[in-house]
Every structure is written in C-alpha cells, then in structure tokens.
Coordinates of N, CA and C in Angstrom, one line a residue:
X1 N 24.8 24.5 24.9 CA 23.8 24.7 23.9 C 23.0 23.4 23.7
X2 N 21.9 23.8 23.9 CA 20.8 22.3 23.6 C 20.9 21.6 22.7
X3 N 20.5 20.2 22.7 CA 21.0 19.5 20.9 C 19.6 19.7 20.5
X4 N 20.3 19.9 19.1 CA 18.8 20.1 17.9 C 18.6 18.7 18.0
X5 N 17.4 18.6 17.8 CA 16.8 17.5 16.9 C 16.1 17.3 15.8
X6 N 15.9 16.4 15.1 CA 15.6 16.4 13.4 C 14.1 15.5 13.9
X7 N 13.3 16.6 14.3 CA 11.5 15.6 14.5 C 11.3 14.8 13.7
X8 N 11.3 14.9 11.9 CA 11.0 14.2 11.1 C 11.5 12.8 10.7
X9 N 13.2 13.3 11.1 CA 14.3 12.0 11.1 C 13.6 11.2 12.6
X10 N 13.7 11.6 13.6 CA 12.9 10.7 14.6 C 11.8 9.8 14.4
X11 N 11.0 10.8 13.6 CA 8.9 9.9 13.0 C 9.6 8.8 12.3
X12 N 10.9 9.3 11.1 CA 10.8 8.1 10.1 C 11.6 7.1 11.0
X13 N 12.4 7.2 12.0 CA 12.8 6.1 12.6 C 11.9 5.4 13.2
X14 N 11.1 5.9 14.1 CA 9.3 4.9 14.7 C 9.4 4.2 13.8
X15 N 9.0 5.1 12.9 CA 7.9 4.3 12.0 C 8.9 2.5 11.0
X16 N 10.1 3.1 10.6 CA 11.1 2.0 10.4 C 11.0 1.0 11.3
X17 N 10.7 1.6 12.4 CA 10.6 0.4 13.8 C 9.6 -0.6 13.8
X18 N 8.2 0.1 13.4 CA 6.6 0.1 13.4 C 7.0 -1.2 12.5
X19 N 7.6 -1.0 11.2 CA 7.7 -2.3 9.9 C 8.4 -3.4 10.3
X20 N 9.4 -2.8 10.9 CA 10.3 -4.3 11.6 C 9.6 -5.3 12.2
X21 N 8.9 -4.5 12.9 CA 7.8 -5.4 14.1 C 6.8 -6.0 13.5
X22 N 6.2 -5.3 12.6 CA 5.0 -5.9 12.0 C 5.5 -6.7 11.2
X23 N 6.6 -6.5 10.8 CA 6.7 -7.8 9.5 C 7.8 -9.2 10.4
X24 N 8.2 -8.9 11.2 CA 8.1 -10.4 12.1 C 7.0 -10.9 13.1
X25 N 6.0 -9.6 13.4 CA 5.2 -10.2 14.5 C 3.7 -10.2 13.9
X26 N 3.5 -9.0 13.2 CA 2.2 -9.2 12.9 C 1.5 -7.3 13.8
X27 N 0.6 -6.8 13.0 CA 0.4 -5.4 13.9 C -0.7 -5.7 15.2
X28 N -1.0 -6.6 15.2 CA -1.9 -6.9 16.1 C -0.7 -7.1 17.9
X29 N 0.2 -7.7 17.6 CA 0.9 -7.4 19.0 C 2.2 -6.5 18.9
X30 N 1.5 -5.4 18.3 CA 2.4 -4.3 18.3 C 1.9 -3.5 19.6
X31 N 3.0 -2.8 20.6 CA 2.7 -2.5 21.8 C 3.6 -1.2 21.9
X32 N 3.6 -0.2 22.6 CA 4.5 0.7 22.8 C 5.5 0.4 23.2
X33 N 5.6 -0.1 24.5 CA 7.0 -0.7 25.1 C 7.8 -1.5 23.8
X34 N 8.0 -2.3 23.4 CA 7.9 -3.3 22.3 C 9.0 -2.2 21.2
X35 N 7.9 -1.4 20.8 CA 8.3 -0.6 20.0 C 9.5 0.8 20.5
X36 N 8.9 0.8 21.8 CA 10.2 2.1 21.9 C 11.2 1.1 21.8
X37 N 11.3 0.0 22.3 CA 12.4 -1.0 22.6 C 13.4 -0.6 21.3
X38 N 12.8 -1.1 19.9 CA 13.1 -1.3 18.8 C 13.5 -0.1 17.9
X39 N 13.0 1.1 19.1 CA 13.1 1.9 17.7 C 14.3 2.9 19.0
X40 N 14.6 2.2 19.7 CA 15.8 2.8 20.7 C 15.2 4.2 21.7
X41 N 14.3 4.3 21.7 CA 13.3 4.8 22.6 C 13.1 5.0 24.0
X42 N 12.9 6.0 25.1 CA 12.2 5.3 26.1 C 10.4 5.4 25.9
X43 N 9.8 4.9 26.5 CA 8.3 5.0 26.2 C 8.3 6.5 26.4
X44 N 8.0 7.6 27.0 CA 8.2 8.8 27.5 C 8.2 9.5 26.0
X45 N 9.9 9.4 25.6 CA 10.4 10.2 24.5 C 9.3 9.3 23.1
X46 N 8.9 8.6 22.9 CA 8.0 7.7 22.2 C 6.9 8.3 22.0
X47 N 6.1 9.2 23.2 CA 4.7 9.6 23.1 C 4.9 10.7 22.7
X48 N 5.9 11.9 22.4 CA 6.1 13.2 22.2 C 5.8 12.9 20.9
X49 N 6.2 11.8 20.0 CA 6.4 11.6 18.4 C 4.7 10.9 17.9
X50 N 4.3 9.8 18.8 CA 3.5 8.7 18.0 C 2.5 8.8 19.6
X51 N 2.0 9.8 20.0 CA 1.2 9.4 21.7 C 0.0 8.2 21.7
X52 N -0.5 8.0 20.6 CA -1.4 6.3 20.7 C -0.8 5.4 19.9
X53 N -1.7 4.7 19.8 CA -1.6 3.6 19.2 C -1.7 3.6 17.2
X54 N -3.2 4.4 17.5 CA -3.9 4.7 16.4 C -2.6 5.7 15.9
X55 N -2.0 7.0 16.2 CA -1.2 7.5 15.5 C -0.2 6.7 14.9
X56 N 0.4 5.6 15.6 CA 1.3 5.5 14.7 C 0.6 4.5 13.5
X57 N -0.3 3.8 13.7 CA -0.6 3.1 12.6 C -1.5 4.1 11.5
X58 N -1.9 5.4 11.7 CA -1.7 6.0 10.8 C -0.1 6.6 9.7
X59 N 0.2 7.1 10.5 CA 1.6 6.8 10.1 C 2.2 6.2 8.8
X60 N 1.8 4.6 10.0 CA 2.6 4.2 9.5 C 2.2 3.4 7.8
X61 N 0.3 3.5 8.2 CA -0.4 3.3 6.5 C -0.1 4.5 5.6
X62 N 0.5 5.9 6.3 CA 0.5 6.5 5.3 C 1.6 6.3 4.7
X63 N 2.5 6.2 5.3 CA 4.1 5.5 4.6 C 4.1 4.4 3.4
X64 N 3.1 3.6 4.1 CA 2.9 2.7 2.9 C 1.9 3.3 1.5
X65 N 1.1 3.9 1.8 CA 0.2 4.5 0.5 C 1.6 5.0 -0.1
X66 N 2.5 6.1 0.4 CA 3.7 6.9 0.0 C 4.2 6.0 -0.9
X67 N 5.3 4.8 -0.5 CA 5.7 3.8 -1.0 C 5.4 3.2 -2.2
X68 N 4.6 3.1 -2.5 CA 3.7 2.6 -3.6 C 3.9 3.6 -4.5
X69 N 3.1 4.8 -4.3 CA 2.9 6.1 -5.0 C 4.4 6.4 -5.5
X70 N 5.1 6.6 -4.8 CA 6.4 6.8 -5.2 C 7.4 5.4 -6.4
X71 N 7.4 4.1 -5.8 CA 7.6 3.8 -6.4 C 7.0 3.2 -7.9
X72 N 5.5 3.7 -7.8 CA 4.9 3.9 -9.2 C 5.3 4.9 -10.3
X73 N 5.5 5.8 -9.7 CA 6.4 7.1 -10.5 C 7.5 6.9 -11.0
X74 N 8.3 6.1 -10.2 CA 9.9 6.0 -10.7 C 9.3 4.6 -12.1
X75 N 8.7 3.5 -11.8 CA 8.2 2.9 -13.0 C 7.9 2.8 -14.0
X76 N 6.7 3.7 -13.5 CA 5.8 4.5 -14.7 C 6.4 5.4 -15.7
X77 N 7.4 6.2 -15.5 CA 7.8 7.6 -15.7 C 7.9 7.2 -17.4
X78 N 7.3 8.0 -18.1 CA 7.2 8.3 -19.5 C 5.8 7.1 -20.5
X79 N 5.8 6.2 -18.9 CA 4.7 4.9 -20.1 C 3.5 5.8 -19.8
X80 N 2.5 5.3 -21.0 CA 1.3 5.4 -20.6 C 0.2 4.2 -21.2
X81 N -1.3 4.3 -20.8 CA -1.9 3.6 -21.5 C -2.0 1.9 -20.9
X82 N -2.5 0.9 -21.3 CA -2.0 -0.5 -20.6 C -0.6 -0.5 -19.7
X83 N 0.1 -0.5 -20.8 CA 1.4 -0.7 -19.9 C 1.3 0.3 -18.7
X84 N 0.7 1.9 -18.4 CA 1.0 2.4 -17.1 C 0.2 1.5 -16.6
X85 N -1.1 1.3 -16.4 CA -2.1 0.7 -15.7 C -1.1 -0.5 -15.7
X86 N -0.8 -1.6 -16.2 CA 0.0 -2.3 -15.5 C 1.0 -2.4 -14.6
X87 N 2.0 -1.1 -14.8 CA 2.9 -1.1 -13.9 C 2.0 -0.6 -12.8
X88 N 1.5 0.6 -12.6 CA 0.7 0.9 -11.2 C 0.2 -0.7 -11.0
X89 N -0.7 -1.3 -11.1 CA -1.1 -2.7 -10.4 C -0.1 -3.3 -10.1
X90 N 0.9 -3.7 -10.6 CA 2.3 -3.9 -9.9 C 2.8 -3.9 -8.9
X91 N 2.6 -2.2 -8.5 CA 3.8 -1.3 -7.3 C 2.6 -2.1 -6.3
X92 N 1.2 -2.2 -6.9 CA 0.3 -2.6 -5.3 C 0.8 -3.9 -4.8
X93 N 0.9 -4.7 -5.9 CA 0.4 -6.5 -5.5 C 1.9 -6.6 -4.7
X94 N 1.4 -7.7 -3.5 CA 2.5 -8.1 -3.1 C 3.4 -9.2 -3.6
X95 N 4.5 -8.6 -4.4 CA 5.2 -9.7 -5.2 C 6.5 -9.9 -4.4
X96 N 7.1 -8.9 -3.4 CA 8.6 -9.3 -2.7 C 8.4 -8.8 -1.4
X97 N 9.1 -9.4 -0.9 CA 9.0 -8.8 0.6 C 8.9 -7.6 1.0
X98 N 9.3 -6.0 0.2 CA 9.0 -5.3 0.8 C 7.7 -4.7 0.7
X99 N 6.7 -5.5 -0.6 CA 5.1 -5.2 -0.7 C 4.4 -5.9 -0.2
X100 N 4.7 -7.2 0.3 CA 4.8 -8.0 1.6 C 4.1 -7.4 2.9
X101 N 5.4 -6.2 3.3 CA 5.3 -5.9 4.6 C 4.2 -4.7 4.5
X102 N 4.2 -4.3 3.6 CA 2.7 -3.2 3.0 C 2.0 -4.4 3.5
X103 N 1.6 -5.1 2.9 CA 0.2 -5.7 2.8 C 0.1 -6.0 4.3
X104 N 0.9 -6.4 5.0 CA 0.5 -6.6 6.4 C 0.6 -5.5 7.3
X105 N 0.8 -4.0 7.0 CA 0.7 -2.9 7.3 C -0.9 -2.6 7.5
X106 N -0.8 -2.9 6.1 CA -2.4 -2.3 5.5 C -3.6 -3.3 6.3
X107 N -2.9 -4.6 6.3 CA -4.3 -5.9 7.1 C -4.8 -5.4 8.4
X108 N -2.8 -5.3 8.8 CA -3.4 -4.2 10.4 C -4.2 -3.5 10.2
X109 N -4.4 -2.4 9.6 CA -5.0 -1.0 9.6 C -6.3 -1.4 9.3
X110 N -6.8 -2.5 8.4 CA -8.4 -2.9 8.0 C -8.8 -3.3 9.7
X111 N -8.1 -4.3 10.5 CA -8.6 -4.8 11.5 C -9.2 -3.8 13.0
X112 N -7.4 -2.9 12.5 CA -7.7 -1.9 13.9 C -8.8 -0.6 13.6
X113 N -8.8 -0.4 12.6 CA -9.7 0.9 12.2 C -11.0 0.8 11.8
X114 N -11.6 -0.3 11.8 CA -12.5 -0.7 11.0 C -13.9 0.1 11.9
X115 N -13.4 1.1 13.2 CA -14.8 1.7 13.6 C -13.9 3.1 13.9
X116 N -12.6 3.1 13.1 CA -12.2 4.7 13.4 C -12.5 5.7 12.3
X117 N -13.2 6.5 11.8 CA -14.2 7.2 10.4 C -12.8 8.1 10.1
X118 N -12.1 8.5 11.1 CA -10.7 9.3 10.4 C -9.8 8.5 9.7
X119 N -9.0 7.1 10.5 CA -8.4 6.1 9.1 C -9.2 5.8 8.8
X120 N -10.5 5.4 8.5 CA -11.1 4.4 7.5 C -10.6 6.1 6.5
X121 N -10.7 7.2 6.6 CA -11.0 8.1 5.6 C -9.6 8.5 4.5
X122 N -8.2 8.2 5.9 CA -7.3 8.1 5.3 C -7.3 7.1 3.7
X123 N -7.5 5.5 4.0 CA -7.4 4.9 3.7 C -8.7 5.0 1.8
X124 N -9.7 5.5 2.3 CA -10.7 5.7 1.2 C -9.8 6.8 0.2
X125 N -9.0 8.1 1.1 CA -8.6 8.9 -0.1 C -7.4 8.1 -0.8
X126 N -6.4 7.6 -0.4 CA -5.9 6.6 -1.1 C -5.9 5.8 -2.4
X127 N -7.3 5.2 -2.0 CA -7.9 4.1 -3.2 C -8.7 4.9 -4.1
X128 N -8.7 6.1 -3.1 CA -9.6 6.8 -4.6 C -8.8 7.9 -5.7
X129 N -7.3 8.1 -5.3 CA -6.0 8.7 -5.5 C -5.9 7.8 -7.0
X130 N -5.7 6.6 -6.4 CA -5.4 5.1 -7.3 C -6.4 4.6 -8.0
X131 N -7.5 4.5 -8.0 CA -8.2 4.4 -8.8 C -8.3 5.7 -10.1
X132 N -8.4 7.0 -9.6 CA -8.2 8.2 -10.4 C -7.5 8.0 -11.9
X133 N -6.2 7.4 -11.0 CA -4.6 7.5 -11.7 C -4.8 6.2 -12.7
X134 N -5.2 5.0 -12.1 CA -5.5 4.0 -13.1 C -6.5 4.4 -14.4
X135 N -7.5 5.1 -13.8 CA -9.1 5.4 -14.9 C -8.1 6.4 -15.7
X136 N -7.3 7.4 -16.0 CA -6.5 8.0 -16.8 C -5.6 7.5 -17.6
X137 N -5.3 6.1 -17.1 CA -3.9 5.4 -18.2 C -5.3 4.7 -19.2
X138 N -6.1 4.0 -18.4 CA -7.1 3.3 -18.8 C -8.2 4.3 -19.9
X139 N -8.5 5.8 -20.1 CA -8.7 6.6 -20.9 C -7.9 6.7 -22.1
X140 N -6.7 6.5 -21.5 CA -5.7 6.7 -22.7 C -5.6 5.4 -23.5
X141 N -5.6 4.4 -22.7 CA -5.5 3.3 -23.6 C -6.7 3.2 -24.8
X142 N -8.0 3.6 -24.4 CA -9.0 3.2 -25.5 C -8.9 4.7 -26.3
X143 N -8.5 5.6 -26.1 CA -8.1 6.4 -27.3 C -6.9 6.1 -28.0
X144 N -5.6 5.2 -27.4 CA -4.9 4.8 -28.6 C -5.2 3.9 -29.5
X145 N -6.6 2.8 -29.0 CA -7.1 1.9 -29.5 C -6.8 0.4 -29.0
X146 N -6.1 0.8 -27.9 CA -5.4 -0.5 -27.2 C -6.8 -1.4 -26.6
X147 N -7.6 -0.4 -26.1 CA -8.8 -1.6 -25.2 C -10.0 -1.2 -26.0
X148 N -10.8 -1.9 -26.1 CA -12.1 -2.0 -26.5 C -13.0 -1.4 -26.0
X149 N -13.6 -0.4 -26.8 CA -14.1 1.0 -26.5 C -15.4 0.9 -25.5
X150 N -15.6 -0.3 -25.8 CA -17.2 -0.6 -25.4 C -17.6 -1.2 -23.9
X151 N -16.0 -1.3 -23.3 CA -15.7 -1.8 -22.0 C -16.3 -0.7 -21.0
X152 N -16.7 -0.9 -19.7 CA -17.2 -0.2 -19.0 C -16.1 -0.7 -17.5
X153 N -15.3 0.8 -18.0 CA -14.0 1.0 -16.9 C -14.7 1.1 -15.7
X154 N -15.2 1.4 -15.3 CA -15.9 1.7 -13.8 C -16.0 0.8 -13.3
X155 N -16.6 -0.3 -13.8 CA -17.1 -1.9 -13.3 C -15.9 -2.6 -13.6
X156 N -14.9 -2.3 -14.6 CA -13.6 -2.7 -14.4 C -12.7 -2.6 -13.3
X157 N -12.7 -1.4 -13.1 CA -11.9 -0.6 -12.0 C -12.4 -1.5 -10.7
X158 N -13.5 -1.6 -10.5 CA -14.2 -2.5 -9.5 C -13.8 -3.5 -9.1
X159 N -13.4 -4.2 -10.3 CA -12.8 -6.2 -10.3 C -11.7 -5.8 -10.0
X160 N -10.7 -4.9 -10.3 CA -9.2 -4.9 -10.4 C -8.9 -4.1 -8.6
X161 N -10.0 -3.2 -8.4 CA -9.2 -3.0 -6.8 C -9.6 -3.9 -6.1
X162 N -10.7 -4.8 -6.5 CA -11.1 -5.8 -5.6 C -10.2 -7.0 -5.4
X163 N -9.4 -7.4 -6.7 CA -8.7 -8.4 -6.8 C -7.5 -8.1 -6.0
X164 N -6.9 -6.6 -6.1 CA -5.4 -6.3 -5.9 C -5.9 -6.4 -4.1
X165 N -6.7 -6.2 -3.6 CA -7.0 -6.1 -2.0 C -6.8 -7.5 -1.9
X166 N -7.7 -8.3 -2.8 CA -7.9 -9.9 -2.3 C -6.5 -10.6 -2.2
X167 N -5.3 -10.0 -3.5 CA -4.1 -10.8 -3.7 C -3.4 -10.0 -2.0
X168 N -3.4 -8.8 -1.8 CA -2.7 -8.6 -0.5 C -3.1 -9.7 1.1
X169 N -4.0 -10.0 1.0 CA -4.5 -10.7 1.8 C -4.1 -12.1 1.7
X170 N -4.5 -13.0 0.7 CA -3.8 -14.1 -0.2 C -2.5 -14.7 0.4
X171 N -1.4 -13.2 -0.5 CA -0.1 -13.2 -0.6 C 0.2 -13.9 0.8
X172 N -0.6 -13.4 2.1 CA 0.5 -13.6 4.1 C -0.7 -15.0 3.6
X173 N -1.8 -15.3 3.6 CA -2.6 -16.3 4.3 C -2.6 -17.7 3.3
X174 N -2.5 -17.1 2.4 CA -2.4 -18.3 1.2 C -1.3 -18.4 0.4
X175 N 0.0 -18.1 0.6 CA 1.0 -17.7 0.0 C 1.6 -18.5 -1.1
X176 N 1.4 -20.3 -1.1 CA 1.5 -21.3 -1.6 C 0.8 -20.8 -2.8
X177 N -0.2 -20.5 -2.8 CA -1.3 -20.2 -4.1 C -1.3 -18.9 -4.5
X178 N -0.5 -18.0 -4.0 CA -0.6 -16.5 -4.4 C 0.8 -15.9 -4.5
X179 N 1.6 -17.0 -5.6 CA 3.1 -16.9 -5.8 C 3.2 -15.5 -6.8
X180 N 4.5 -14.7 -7.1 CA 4.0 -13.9 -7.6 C 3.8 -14.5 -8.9
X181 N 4.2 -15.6 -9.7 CA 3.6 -15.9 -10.9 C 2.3 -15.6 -11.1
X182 N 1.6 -16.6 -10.0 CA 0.2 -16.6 -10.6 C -0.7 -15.3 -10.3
X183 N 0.1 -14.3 -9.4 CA -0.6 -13.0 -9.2 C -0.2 -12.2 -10.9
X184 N 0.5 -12.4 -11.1 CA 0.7 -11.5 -12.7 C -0.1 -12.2 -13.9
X185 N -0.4 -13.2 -13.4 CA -1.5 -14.2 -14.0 C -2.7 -13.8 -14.3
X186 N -2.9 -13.6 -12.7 CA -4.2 -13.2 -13.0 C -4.5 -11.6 -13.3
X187 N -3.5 -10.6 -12.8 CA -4.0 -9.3 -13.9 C -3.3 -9.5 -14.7
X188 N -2.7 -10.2 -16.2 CA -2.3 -10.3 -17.2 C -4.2 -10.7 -17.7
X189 N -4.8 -11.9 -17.3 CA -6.1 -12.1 -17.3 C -7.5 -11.1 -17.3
X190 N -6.9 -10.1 -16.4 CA -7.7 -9.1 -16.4 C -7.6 -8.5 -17.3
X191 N -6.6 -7.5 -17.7 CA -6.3 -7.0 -18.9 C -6.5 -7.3 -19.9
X192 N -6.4 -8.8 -19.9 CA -6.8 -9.7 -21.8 C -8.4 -9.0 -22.0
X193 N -9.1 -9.1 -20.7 CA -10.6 -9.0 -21.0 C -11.1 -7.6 -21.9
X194 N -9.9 -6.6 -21.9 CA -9.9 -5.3 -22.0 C -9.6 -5.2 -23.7
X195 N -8.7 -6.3 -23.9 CA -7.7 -5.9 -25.3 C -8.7 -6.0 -26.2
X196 N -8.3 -5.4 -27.4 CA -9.1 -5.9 -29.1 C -8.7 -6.7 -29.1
X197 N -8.9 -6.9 -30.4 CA -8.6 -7.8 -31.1 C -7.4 -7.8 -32.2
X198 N -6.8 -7.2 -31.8 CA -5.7 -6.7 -32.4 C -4.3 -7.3 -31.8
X199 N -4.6 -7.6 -30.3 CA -3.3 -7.7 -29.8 C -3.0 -9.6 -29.4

C-alpha cells in the first residue's frame, strides 16, 4: 500500500527550513539545494511543494503575516481601545528573536519582490488587514474618551506603520539603538500624542 502523505505537514516543514536559514544566513543566499539540504529533502521531492524561488518566499511571508495575526489574537483577546492598538503594535515590532526572524523574512520579501505585482499585493493586503484592525481599536478609543477627538487617525495610522516598518529594519541593522526598550519608547511616544488630558 503506498504511504500517505500529509502535503500540508511537508509545506510547514519547507517553510520551518525557509526560517532556519534566513535567520542564520540572511534570505538573499537562500538557494534550493541549501534548503532541501535543511529541510531533509531531495531538490526533486522540494519542487513538487515550493517549484521557485518566489513560491516559497511567498509562503514563507505569508507565515509570517499568520504569526503576528495569530499571536495578536491570543493578546488582544477581550482588550479593546489603546491598550488593543497597543498590543497589536507589539505582535509587529521586533522585540525577541522570534519577531526578529519576521523582520528578516519580511526584508527579504521587500528586496526580492520589489518588481513582482502578485507579492508586492500579498504584502499590501496584509498592511491593509492591520491597519483596518488598528483604525477599530483606535475608533473605540475616542468614543470611550481615551484619545482626543480631534486627532486625525489616518495621518496617525501613517506615522505608526511607518515607524513599525522603520523599527523592523532598525531592529537587524541598528540593533544597538533599536533595543526593545527604546522601541516601546517610542510607540509609548506615539500614543502620548493621542491621549487627553486626562491620562
């Protein structure tokens, strides 16, 4: 009788592989050989699961959007208002190594895709998932009276996915200066901009 196999348990093993590699080498000398190596593979049985390049670094960005998403939920579950909007900005920034190996997931995917219109699109529905989800806690907060009514969320929203991109980037190249102290620093800073005067 032929052995079953579990397709899906195989992708998440690649892709387990795909993170190993990137987070000691970097996704730029990520290679198939390399990778079937790692992920116990022959090249052959490798292309039935992940056949380019580009596939698996979709993949493997979508794992990481997952990640986040997921572990925002387990966080978040019951807050709302500032505190959700803070915890979501949280699950993004790279504060430990495993948001770490995100951000250099994600660096890859800015470099390699940057003329592919299907990930760049992955990557757009994403940020625009996460911004949605932020602009709702951020609704909520100025009807409990927590932020200042008069703030213009949109151009907020602006500075804060710009910052949380800039700290992922930061965190691998500047890492001395983008401890997680002073990343909670600075959106603790953002946020102040938001509060009344009440708090």
């Amino acid at each position: 009788m032929p052995k079953i196999v579990d397709h899906d348990a195989r992708r998440e093993e690649i892709i387990e592989a795909v993170w190993r590699l990137v987070a000691r080498r970097g996704f730029a000398a990520l290679n198939m050989r390399d990778l079937a190596a790692e992920a116990g593979f022959t090249n052959g049985a490798l292309a039935r699961y992940f056949p380019t390049k580009a596939a698996i670094l979709r993949a493997a960005l979508e794992r990481a959007n997952a990640a986040t998403e997921q572990r925002a939920a387990r966080t978040i579950a019951g807050a709302n208002g500032v505190n959700a909007f803070r915890k979501f900005c949280i699950e993004i920034m790279p504060l430990d190594d495993e948001r770490l190996n995100e951000a250099r997931v994600v660096i890859g995917f800015w470099n390699y895709a940057v003329a592919d219109e299907e990930l760049i699109d992955i990557y757009d529905q994403a940020i625009s998932r996460w911004r949605d989800q932020m602009l709702s806690y951020l609704h909520t907060a100025t009807e409990a009276g927590e932020i200042n009514p008069s703030c213009d969320l949109d151009a907020f929203l602006d500075l804060v996915m710009a910052t949380l991109m800039g700290l992922q980037i930061n965190a691998i190249f500047a890492a001395r200066l983008t401890t997680p102290t002073r990343q909670l620093r600075i959106l603790d800073g953002l946020i102040a901009g938001l509060q009344t005067g009440t708090s």
